[in-house]
Amino acid sequence: MYLCVMELTNTIQRSKSAELFEEAKHYFPGGVNSPVRAFKSVSGPPLFIKEGNGARFIDEDDNTYLDFCCSWGPLILGHNNQQIREMVIETVGKGTSFGTPTRLGNQLGKLILENNRYIDKMRFVSSGTEAVMSAIRLARGVTGKSKVVKFEGCYHGHVDSLLVKAGSGLATFGVSTSAGIPASFVEETLVVPLNDREALSATLKKHQADIACVIIEPVPANNGLLLQDKSFLQFLRDECTAHGILLIFDEVISGFRVGFEGAAGYYDIQPDIITYGKIIGGGMPVGAYGASHKIMKHIAPDGDVYQAGTLSANPVAMSAGYATVLQLLQPGFYENLAEKTQVFTSSISDHAKAKGYPMHLQSIGSIFWFAFGTERVMTADQIKPVASEKFRLLHHELLQRGIYLGPSTYEVGFVSAAHTPADLAEASQTICSCIDLIFS
Ligand SMILES: *Cc1c(COP(=O)(O)O)cnc(C)c1O
Protein backbone atom coordinates (compact mmCIF):
# COMPACT_ATOMS: atom_id res chain seq x y z
CA MET A 1 0.00 0.00 0.00
CA TYR A 2 2.62 2.50 1.03
CA LEU A 3 4.82 1.69 -1.98
CA CYS A 4 2.04 2.92 -4.28
CA VAL A 5 2.06 6.23 -2.50
CA MET A 6 5.83 6.50 -2.84
CA GLU A 7 5.64 5.85 -6.57
CA LEU A 8 2.84 8.31 -7.06
CA THR A 9 4.68 11.07 -5.32
CA ASN A 10 8.18 10.44 -6.66
CA THR A 11 7.90 13.32 -9.05
CA ILE A 12 10.62 15.73 -7.99
CA GLN A 13 13.94 14.95 -9.68
CA ARG A 14 17.08 15.09 -7.64
CA SER A 15 19.46 13.76 -10.28
CA LYS A 16 21.94 16.66 -10.18
CA SER A 17 22.05 16.49 -6.38
CA ALA A 18 22.58 12.74 -6.65
CA GLU A 19 25.44 13.24 -9.12
CA LEU A 20 27.13 15.89 -6.99
CA PHE A 21 26.75 13.69 -3.94
CA GLU A 22 28.52 10.83 -5.72
CA GLU A 23 31.33 13.22 -6.61
CA ALA A 24 31.48 14.60 -3.06
CA LYS A 25 32.04 11.09 -1.72
CA HIS A 26 35.47 11.19 -3.38
CA TYR A 27 36.43 14.28 -1.45
CA PHE A 28 34.70 14.10 1.92
CA PRO A 29 33.94 11.25 4.35
CA GLY A 30 30.40 10.16 3.51
CA GLY A 31 30.30 12.96 0.94
CA VAL A 32 29.70 15.61 3.59
CA ASN A 33 31.43 18.03 5.93
CA SER A 34 29.01 17.47 8.80
CA PRO A 35 27.38 14.05 9.31
CA VAL A 36 23.62 14.72 9.49
CA ARG A 37 23.79 16.41 6.10
CA ALA A 38 24.23 12.98 4.50
CA PHE A 39 20.48 12.16 4.81
CA LYS A 40 21.30 8.79 6.41
CA SER A 41 18.06 8.75 8.45
CA VAL A 42 15.83 9.63 5.53
CA SER A 43 15.69 8.52 1.91
CA GLY A 44 17.52 9.70 -1.20
CA PRO A 45 20.56 11.88 -1.74
CA PRO A 46 20.94 15.12 0.22
CA LEU A 47 19.91 18.27 -1.60
CA PHE A 48 22.73 20.34 -3.02
CA ILE A 49 21.47 23.88 -2.57
CA LYS A 50 22.66 26.65 -4.84
CA GLU A 51 20.63 29.63 -3.74
CA GLY A 52 18.22 30.84 -1.09
CA ASN A 53 15.88 33.79 -0.80
CA GLY A 54 13.55 34.57 2.08
CA ALA A 55 11.85 31.41 3.31
CA ARG A 56 12.83 29.34 0.27
CA PHE A 57 15.88 27.77 -1.30
CA ILE A 58 16.62 26.19 -4.68
CA ASP A 59 18.54 22.98 -5.32
CA GLU A 60 20.85 22.14 -8.22
CA ASP A 61 17.92 20.48 -10.03
CA ASP A 62 16.05 23.81 -9.84
CA ASN A 63 13.46 22.58 -7.35
CA THR A 64 12.26 25.21 -4.88
CA TYR A 65 11.56 24.31 -1.25
CA LEU A 66 10.04 26.11 1.69
CA ASP A 67 12.89 25.72 4.18
CA PHE A 68 12.18 24.83 7.82
CA CYS A 69 15.80 23.91 8.60
CA CYS A 70 17.15 27.44 8.11
CA SER A 71 20.76 26.26 8.08
CA TRP A 72 20.08 24.43 11.38
CA GLY A 73 18.95 27.58 13.13
CA PRO A 74 21.11 30.58 12.24
CA LEU A 75 18.78 32.03 9.59
CA ILE A 76 16.11 33.57 11.81
CA LEU A 77 15.70 36.27 9.14
CA GLY A 78 15.51 33.78 6.28
CA HIS A 79 17.87 33.42 3.33
CA ASN A 80 19.77 36.25 1.73
CA ASN A 81 18.43 38.94 4.03
CA GLN A 82 18.96 42.32 2.36
CA GLN A 83 20.49 44.16 5.33
CA ILE A 84 22.92 41.33 6.08
CA ARG A 85 23.91 41.04 2.45
CA GLU A 86 24.52 44.78 2.07
CA MET A 87 26.54 45.08 5.24
CA VAL A 88 28.66 42.01 4.45
CA ILE A 89 29.40 43.30 0.94
CA GLU A 90 30.39 46.69 2.30
CA THR A 91 32.71 45.10 4.86
CA VAL A 92 34.26 42.54 2.55
CA GLY A 93 35.08 45.35 0.11
CA LYS A 94 37.66 46.54 2.63
CA GLY A 95 39.33 43.20 3.26
CA THR A 96 38.44 39.91 4.90
CA SER A 97 40.55 39.67 8.05
CA PHE A 98 43.11 41.75 9.91
CA GLY A 99 43.88 39.78 13.06
CA THR A 100 43.42 42.99 15.04
CA PRO A 101 40.52 44.40 17.04
CA THR A 102 37.95 46.16 14.85
CA ARG A 103 35.22 48.74 15.37
CA LEU A 104 32.71 46.18 14.05
CA GLY A 105 33.53 43.79 16.89
CA ASN A 106 32.89 46.60 19.38
CA GLN A 107 29.59 47.44 17.72
CA LEU A 108 28.25 43.91 17.89
CA GLY A 109 29.53 43.34 21.43
CA LYS A 110 27.96 46.61 22.60
CA LEU A 111 24.62 45.94 20.97
CA ILE A 112 24.40 42.49 22.53
CA LEU A 113 25.58 43.42 26.02
CA GLU A 114 23.40 46.53 26.25
CA ASN A 115 20.35 44.37 25.59
CA ASN A 116 21.18 41.32 27.70
CA ARG A 117 20.77 41.38 31.48
CA TYR A 118 22.44 38.01 32.00
CA ILE A 119 26.02 38.68 30.89
CA ASP A 120 28.38 41.62 31.50
CA LYS A 121 31.19 40.69 29.17
CA MET A 122 31.71 38.34 26.27
CA ARG A 123 34.31 36.77 23.98
CA PHE A 124 33.69 35.97 20.30
CA VAL A 125 34.85 32.64 18.87
CA SER A 126 34.12 30.93 15.54
CA SER A 127 31.62 28.15 16.31
CA GLY A 128 29.21 26.84 18.90
CA THR A 129 31.53 23.95 19.71
CA GLU A 130 34.36 26.37 20.37
CA ALA A 131 32.12 28.48 22.61
CA VAL A 132 31.16 25.45 24.71
CA MET A 133 34.72 24.13 24.89
CA SER A 134 35.91 27.53 26.11
CA ALA A 135 33.06 27.88 28.62
CA ILE A 136 33.93 24.51 30.15
CA ARG A 137 37.59 25.49 30.45
CA LEU A 138 36.55 28.76 32.05
CA ALA A 139 34.34 26.96 34.58
CA ARG A 140 37.22 24.65 35.44
CA GLY A 141 39.65 27.54 35.68
CA VAL A 142 37.37 29.53 37.98
CA THR A 143 36.48 26.66 40.31
CA GLY A 144 39.72 24.68 40.20
CA LYS A 145 37.56 21.54 39.82
CA SER A 146 37.41 19.20 36.84
CA LYS A 147 34.15 17.26 36.47
CA VAL A 148 31.28 18.33 34.24
CA VAL A 149 27.66 17.26 34.57
CA LYS A 150 25.59 17.05 31.40
CA PHE A 151 22.10 15.85 30.59
CA GLU A 152 21.13 12.87 28.47
CA GLY A 153 19.45 14.27 25.35
CA CYS A 154 21.43 17.53 25.25
CA TYR A 155 24.04 18.21 22.56
CA HIS A 156 26.87 20.67 23.01
CA GLY A 157 28.87 20.38 19.81
CA HIS A 158 31.68 17.89 19.27
CA VAL A 159 33.66 18.71 22.43
CA ASP A 160 35.55 15.54 23.49
CA SER A 161 34.33 15.37 27.06
CA LEU A 162 30.72 16.09 26.05
CA LEU A 163 30.32 13.37 23.44
CA VAL A 164 29.22 11.17 26.28
CA LYS A 165 25.89 9.50 26.96
CA ALA A 166 24.47 7.78 30.00
CA GLY A 167 25.92 4.39 30.83
CA SER A 168 23.73 1.44 31.64
CA GLY A 169 21.54 1.30 34.72
CA LEU A 170 21.88 3.94 37.36
CA ALA A 171 25.56 4.65 36.77
CA THR A 172 26.08 8.35 36.27
CA PHE A 173 29.46 7.82 34.63
CA GLY A 174 28.86 7.86 30.92
CA VAL A 175 30.20 6.15 27.83
CA SER A 176 31.56 8.03 24.83
CA THR A 177 29.42 8.31 21.71
CA SER A 178 32.44 8.60 19.43
CA ALA A 179 35.65 6.70 18.89
CA GLY A 180 38.80 8.65 19.66
CA ILE A 181 37.82 9.89 23.08
CA PRO A 182 40.15 8.79 25.87
CA ALA A 183 38.51 6.99 28.79
CA SER A 184 40.18 9.50 31.09
CA PHE A 185 38.16 12.30 29.43
CA VAL A 186 34.92 10.36 29.75
CA GLU A 187 35.61 9.92 33.45
CA GLU A 188 35.39 13.68 33.87
CA THR A 189 31.79 13.71 32.66
CA LEU A 190 28.71 12.71 34.64
CA VAL A 191 25.44 12.22 32.80
CA VAL A 192 21.98 12.61 34.32
CA PRO A 193 18.51 12.39 32.75
CA LEU A 194 16.53 15.56 32.04
CA ASN A 195 13.58 16.36 34.29
CA ASP A 196 14.87 14.15 37.12
CA ARG A 197 15.43 16.15 40.29
CA GLU A 198 16.46 13.19 42.39
CA ALA A 199 19.18 12.01 40.01
CA LEU A 200 20.48 15.56 39.72
CA SER A 201 20.54 16.20 43.47
CA ALA A 202 22.15 12.87 44.25
CA THR A 203 24.88 13.41 41.64
CA LEU A 204 25.68 16.95 42.74
CA LYS A 205 25.73 15.96 46.37
CA LYS A 206 27.94 12.94 45.86
CA HIS A 207 30.50 14.62 43.58
CA GLN A 208 30.28 18.27 44.62
CA ALA A 209 33.94 18.48 45.58
CA ASP A 210 34.94 17.56 42.01
CA ILE A 211 32.23 19.18 39.87
CA ALA A 212 33.20 22.43 38.14
CA CYS A 213 29.94 22.95 36.30
CA VAL A 214 26.64 21.65 35.04
CA ILE A 215 25.91 22.33 31.38
CA ILE A 216 22.41 22.21 29.94
CA GLU A 217 20.57 23.31 26.85
CA PRO A 218 17.85 25.22 28.71
CA VAL A 219 15.74 24.61 25.62
CA PRO A 220 16.95 21.12 24.67
CA ALA A 221 16.58 21.15 20.87
CA ASN A 222 19.09 18.66 19.49
CA ASN A 223 17.35 15.39 20.38
CA GLY A 224 13.86 16.41 19.56
CA LEU A 225 12.55 19.39 21.49
CA LEU A 226 12.62 18.17 25.08
CA LEU A 227 11.15 21.24 26.74
CA GLN A 228 11.66 21.32 30.49
CA ASP A 229 9.46 23.01 33.06
CA LYS A 230 10.75 26.32 34.34
CA SER A 231 10.58 24.83 37.84
CA PHE A 232 13.13 22.17 36.88
CA LEU A 233 15.53 24.79 35.48
CA GLN A 234 15.06 26.88 38.62
CA PHE A 235 15.71 23.79 40.76
CA LEU A 236 18.91 23.19 38.78
CA ARG A 237 19.95 26.81 39.38
CA ASP A 238 19.32 26.52 43.11
CA GLU A 239 21.12 23.19 43.41
CA CYS A 240 24.20 24.52 41.61
CA THR A 241 24.28 27.57 43.88
CA ALA A 242 23.86 25.42 46.99
CA HIS A 243 26.78 23.17 45.98
CA GLY A 244 29.18 25.85 44.72
CA ILE A 245 28.93 24.59 41.14
CA LEU A 246 28.77 26.86 38.08
CA LEU A 247 25.77 26.60 35.77
CA ILE A 248 26.33 26.90 32.02
CA PHE A 249 23.38 27.56 29.73
CA ASP A 250 24.30 26.34 26.26
CA GLU A 251 22.22 28.76 24.22
CA VAL A 252 23.76 28.04 20.85
CA ILE A 253 20.23 27.31 19.55
CA SER A 254 18.01 29.13 22.04
CA GLY A 255 20.08 32.33 22.20
CA PHE A 256 18.46 35.11 20.11
CA ARG A 257 15.81 32.51 19.14
CA VAL A 258 13.29 32.26 21.98
CA GLY A 259 13.86 35.96 22.66
CA PHE A 260 16.74 38.39 22.42
CA GLU A 261 18.04 37.21 25.79
CA GLY A 262 17.49 33.58 24.87
CA ALA A 263 16.28 31.06 27.41
CA ALA A 264 17.87 32.96 30.31
CA GLY A 265 15.50 35.81 29.54
CA TYR A 266 12.57 33.58 28.59
CA TYR A 267 12.64 31.79 31.94
CA ASP A 268 14.32 34.65 33.79
CA ILE A 269 16.99 32.42 35.27
CA GLN A 270 20.54 33.67 35.73
CA PRO A 271 23.16 31.10 34.72
CA ASP A 272 26.86 31.67 35.47
CA ILE A 273 28.11 31.32 31.90
CA ILE A 274 26.17 31.42 28.61
CA THR A 275 27.28 30.15 25.21
CA TYR A 276 25.97 31.41 21.88
CA GLY A 277 26.35 30.44 18.23
CA LYS A 278 24.13 29.99 15.19
CA ILE A 279 21.97 33.18 15.02
CA ILE A 280 24.70 35.39 16.49
CA GLY A 281 26.65 35.20 13.21
CA GLY A 282 23.75 35.74 10.82
CA GLY A 283 24.88 32.74 8.74
CA MET A 284 28.62 33.33 9.21
CA PRO A 285 30.80 31.22 11.55
CA VAL A 286 30.48 32.98 14.92
CA GLY A 287 30.12 31.72 18.46
CA ALA A 288 30.49 33.51 21.78
CA TYR A 289 30.48 32.96 25.49
CA GLY A 290 29.70 35.45 28.18
CA ALA A 291 29.39 35.81 31.95
CA SER A 292 29.69 38.33 34.78
CA HIS A 293 32.73 40.62 35.00
CA LYS A 294 33.91 38.53 37.93
CA ILE A 295 33.95 35.29 35.93
CA MET A 296 35.18 36.78 32.65
CA LYS A 297 38.21 38.36 34.32
CA HIS A 298 39.68 34.85 34.45
CA ILE A 299 40.06 34.83 30.65
CA ALA A 300 43.45 35.68 29.11
CA PRO A 301 44.93 38.26 28.83
CA ASP A 302 43.20 39.49 32.05
CA GLY A 303 43.38 36.09 33.70
CA ASP A 304 45.03 32.72 33.44
CA VAL A 305 42.41 30.76 31.44
CA TYR A 306 43.86 30.68 27.93
CA GLN A 307 41.58 30.96 24.92
CA ALA A 308 42.37 32.42 21.51
CA GLY A 309 41.38 32.38 17.82
CA THR A 310 43.04 33.52 14.58
CA LEU A 311 39.71 34.42 13.00
CA SER A 312 37.80 35.28 16.20
CA ALA A 313 35.53 38.32 15.69
CA ASN A 314 36.31 38.26 11.99
CA PRO A 315 35.01 41.57 10.59
CA VAL A 316 32.92 40.04 7.80
CA ALA A 317 31.27 37.67 10.29
CA MET A 318 30.80 40.53 12.77
CA SER A 319 28.97 42.57 10.16
CA ALA A 320 26.60 39.68 9.41
CA GLY A 321 25.97 39.32 13.14
CA TYR A 322 25.46 43.04 13.59
CA ALA A 323 22.99 43.34 10.71
CA THR A 324 21.09 40.37 12.19
CA VAL A 325 20.98 41.50 15.80
CA LEU A 326 19.84 45.01 14.80
CA GLN A 327 16.77 43.52 13.15
CA LEU A 328 16.01 41.26 16.13
CA LEU A 329 15.78 44.34 18.33
CA GLN A 330 12.87 45.78 16.37
CA PRO A 331 9.81 46.03 18.65
CA GLY A 332 7.47 43.06 18.28
CA PHE A 333 9.97 40.93 16.38
CA TYR A 334 9.78 37.89 18.67
CA GLU A 335 6.06 38.24 19.46
CA ASN A 336 5.24 38.25 15.77
CA LEU A 337 7.44 35.23 15.05
CA ALA A 338 6.06 33.24 17.98
CA GLU A 339 2.48 34.09 17.09
CA LYS A 340 2.65 32.88 13.50
CA THR A 341 4.54 29.77 14.58
CA GLN A 342 1.86 29.05 17.16
CA VAL A 343 -0.92 29.29 14.55
CA PHE A 344 1.07 26.96 12.29
CA THR A 345 1.91 24.31 14.89
CA SER A 346 -1.52 24.20 16.50
CA SER A 347 -3.21 23.78 13.12
CA ILE A 348 -1.14 20.63 12.56
CA SER A 349 -1.52 19.31 16.11
CA ASP A 350 -5.29 19.93 15.95
CA HIS A 351 -5.53 17.98 12.71
CA ALA A 352 -3.60 15.01 14.14
CA LYS A 353 -5.72 15.07 17.28
CA ALA A 354 -9.01 15.23 15.37
CA LYS A 355 -7.94 12.22 13.30
CA GLY A 356 -6.68 10.36 16.33
CA TYR A 357 -3.10 10.02 15.03
CA PRO A 358 -0.42 9.39 17.66
CA MET A 359 1.54 12.57 16.98
CA HIS A 360 1.64 16.22 17.95
CA LEU A 361 3.91 19.20 17.57
CA GLN A 362 5.94 20.52 20.49
CA SER A 363 7.09 24.10 20.17
CA ILE A 364 8.52 27.17 21.85
CA GLY A 365 8.87 30.56 20.16
CA SER A 366 9.75 29.81 16.55
CA ILE A 367 11.10 26.28 17.17
CA PHE A 368 8.88 23.26 16.53
CA TRP A 369 9.22 19.49 16.55
CA PHE A 370 7.16 16.53 15.33
CA ALA A 371 6.63 14.27 18.35
CA PHE A 372 5.28 10.83 17.50
CA GLY A 373 2.96 9.85 20.33
CA THR A 374 0.30 11.75 22.21
CA GLU A 375 2.18 12.35 25.48
CA ARG A 376 4.44 15.35 26.02
CA VAL A 377 8.04 14.22 25.42
CA MET A 378 10.53 15.57 27.99
CA THR A 379 13.35 13.02 28.07
CA ALA A 380 15.51 11.33 25.44
CA ASP A 381 14.32 7.81 26.31
CA GLN A 382 10.70 8.71 25.55
CA ILE A 383 11.52 8.87 21.81
CA LYS A 384 10.70 5.46 20.35
CA PRO A 385 12.18 3.84 17.20
CA VAL A 386 8.78 4.13 15.46
CA ALA A 387 9.36 7.89 15.41
CA SER A 388 12.29 7.49 13.01
CA GLU A 389 10.23 5.29 10.72
CA LYS A 390 7.27 7.69 10.61
CA PHE A 391 9.51 10.69 10.22
CA ARG A 392 11.36 9.13 7.29
CA LEU A 393 8.07 8.71 5.43
CA LEU A 394 6.91 12.22 6.29
CA HIS A 395 10.22 13.74 5.24
CA HIS A 396 10.06 12.00 1.90
CA GLU A 397 6.49 13.05 1.17
CA LEU A 398 7.20 16.66 2.13
CA LEU A 399 10.33 16.84 0.01
CA GLN A 400 8.23 15.70 -2.95
CA ARG A 401 5.90 18.61 -2.26
CA GLY A 402 8.53 21.29 -1.85
CA ILE A 403 8.84 21.38 1.92
CA TYR A 404 12.25 20.89 3.51
CA LEU A 405 12.67 19.69 7.09
CA GLY A 406 15.97 18.81 8.77
CA PRO A 407 16.70 15.21 7.71
CA SER A 408 16.16 13.35 11.01
CA THR A 409 13.40 12.80 13.54
CA TYR A 410 15.73 14.27 16.17
CA GLU A 411 16.01 17.62 14.39
CA VAL A 412 13.74 20.51 15.26
CA GLY A 413 12.23 22.87 12.69
CA PHE A 414 12.63 26.64 12.62
CA VAL A 415 10.28 29.35 11.41
CA SER A 416 12.01 32.52 10.20
CA ALA A 417 10.80 36.09 9.91
CA ALA A 418 10.69 35.50 6.14
CA HIS A 419 8.00 32.77 6.45
CA THR A 420 4.71 34.59 5.81
CA PRO A 421 1.42 33.54 7.41
CA ALA A 422 0.33 32.50 3.89
CA ASP A 423 3.47 30.32 3.47
CA LEU A 424 2.72 28.72 6.80
CA ALA A 425 -0.97 28.15 6.09
CA GLU A 426 -0.13 26.46 2.81
CA ALA A 427 2.63 24.39 4.43
CA SER A 428 0.24 23.35 7.18
CA GLN A 429 -2.26 22.02 4.61
CA THR A 430 0.46 20.09 2.81
CA ILE A 431 1.85 18.70 6.06
CA CYS A 432 -1.62 17.63 7.22
CA SER A 433 -2.29 15.74 4.00
CA CYS A 434 1.12 14.04 4.24
CA ILE A 435 0.36 13.08 7.82
CA ASP A 436 -2.87 11.51 6.53
CA LEU A 437 -0.73 9.52 4.08
CA ILE A 438 1.79 8.21 6.58
CA PHE A 439 -0.90 7.13 9.03
CA SER A 440 -3.17 5.59 6.37
C1 LIG B 1 24.70 23.60 17.17
C2 LIG B 1 25.00 23.49 18.62
C3 LIG B 1 26.31 23.42 19.13
C4 LIG B 1 27.50 23.33 18.22
O1 LIG B 1 27.66 24.46 17.43
P1 LIG B 1 28.58 24.35 16.11
O2 LIG B 1 28.58 25.74 15.57
O3 LIG B 1 27.91 23.34 15.23
O4 LIG B 1 29.92 23.90 16.55
C5 LIG B 1 26.49 23.42 20.49
N1 LIG B 1 25.45 23.48 21.34
C6 LIG B 1 24.18 23.53 20.90
C7 LIG B 1 23.06 23.62 21.89
C8 LIG B 1 23.91 23.52 19.52
O5 LIG B 1 22.66 23.55 19.11
XYZ file of C-alpha atoms in Angstrom, residues 72-74 108-109 111-136 155-157 159 215-219 222 247-266 269-282 284-292 296 307 318 321 325 328 334:
91
model
C 20.083 24.425 11.379
C 18.952 27.577 13.129
C 21.111 30.577 12.238
C 28.251 43.911 17.887
C 29.527 43.344 21.431
C 24.619 45.936 20.972
C 24.395 42.486 22.534
C 25.584 43.423 26.018
C 23.395 46.528 26.252
C 20.353 44.365 25.586
C 21.179 41.323 27.700
C 20.772 41.381 31.477
C 22.440 38.009 32.002
C 26.019 38.675 30.885
C 28.375 41.623 31.498
C 31.190 40.694 29.172
C 31.713 38.335 26.273
C 34.305 36.771 23.983
C 33.691 35.968 20.304
C 34.846 32.638 18.869
C 34.123 30.931 15.538
C 31.622 28.147 16.311
C 29.207 26.837 18.901
C 31.528 23.953 19.712
C 34.359 26.371 20.374
C 32.119 28.483 22.612
C 31.160 25.446 24.707
C 34.718 24.132 24.890
C 35.913 27.531 26.112
C 33.064 27.884 28.616
C 33.927 24.514 30.146
C 24.039 18.214 22.565
C 26.867 20.674 23.015
C 28.871 20.378 19.815
C 33.658 18.709 22.426
C 25.909 22.326 31.385
C 22.406 22.210 29.944
C 20.569 23.315 26.848
C 17.849 25.222 28.715
C 15.738 24.611 25.616
C 19.088 18.657 19.493
C 25.769 26.597 35.767
C 26.330 26.905 32.021
C 23.383 27.559 29.730
C 24.302 26.340 26.260
C 22.219 28.758 24.223
C 23.757 28.044 20.847
C 20.234 27.313 19.546
C 18.015 29.131 22.039
C 20.077 32.333 22.198
C 18.456 35.114 20.110
C 15.811 32.512 19.144
C 13.291 32.255 21.985
C 13.863 35.956 22.660
C 16.744 38.394 22.415
C 18.037 37.213 25.787
C 17.489 33.581 24.874
C 16.283 31.060 27.409
C 17.866 32.957 30.312
C 15.498 35.813 29.537
C 12.570 33.583 28.591
C 16.991 32.418 35.267
C 20.544 33.673 35.727
C 23.161 31.096 34.717
C 26.861 31.674 35.465
C 28.111 31.324 31.896
C 26.171 31.416 28.608
C 27.278 30.147 25.209
C 25.968 31.411 21.881
C 26.355 30.444 18.226
C 24.134 29.990 15.187
C 21.974 33.180 15.019
C 24.703 35.394 16.490
C 26.646 35.204 13.215
C 23.750 35.743 10.818
C 28.619 33.331 9.215
C 30.803 31.220 11.552
C 30.483 32.975 14.919
C 30.116 31.723 18.461
C 30.486 33.513 21.776
C 30.482 32.964 25.493
C 29.697 35.453 28.183
C 29.388 35.806 31.949
C 29.688 38.325 34.775
C 35.183 36.784 32.651
C 41.575 30.958 24.918
C 30.803 40.530 12.774
C 25.972 39.318 13.136
C 20.984 41.501 15.796
C 16.011 41.263 16.127
C 9.777 37.892 18.668
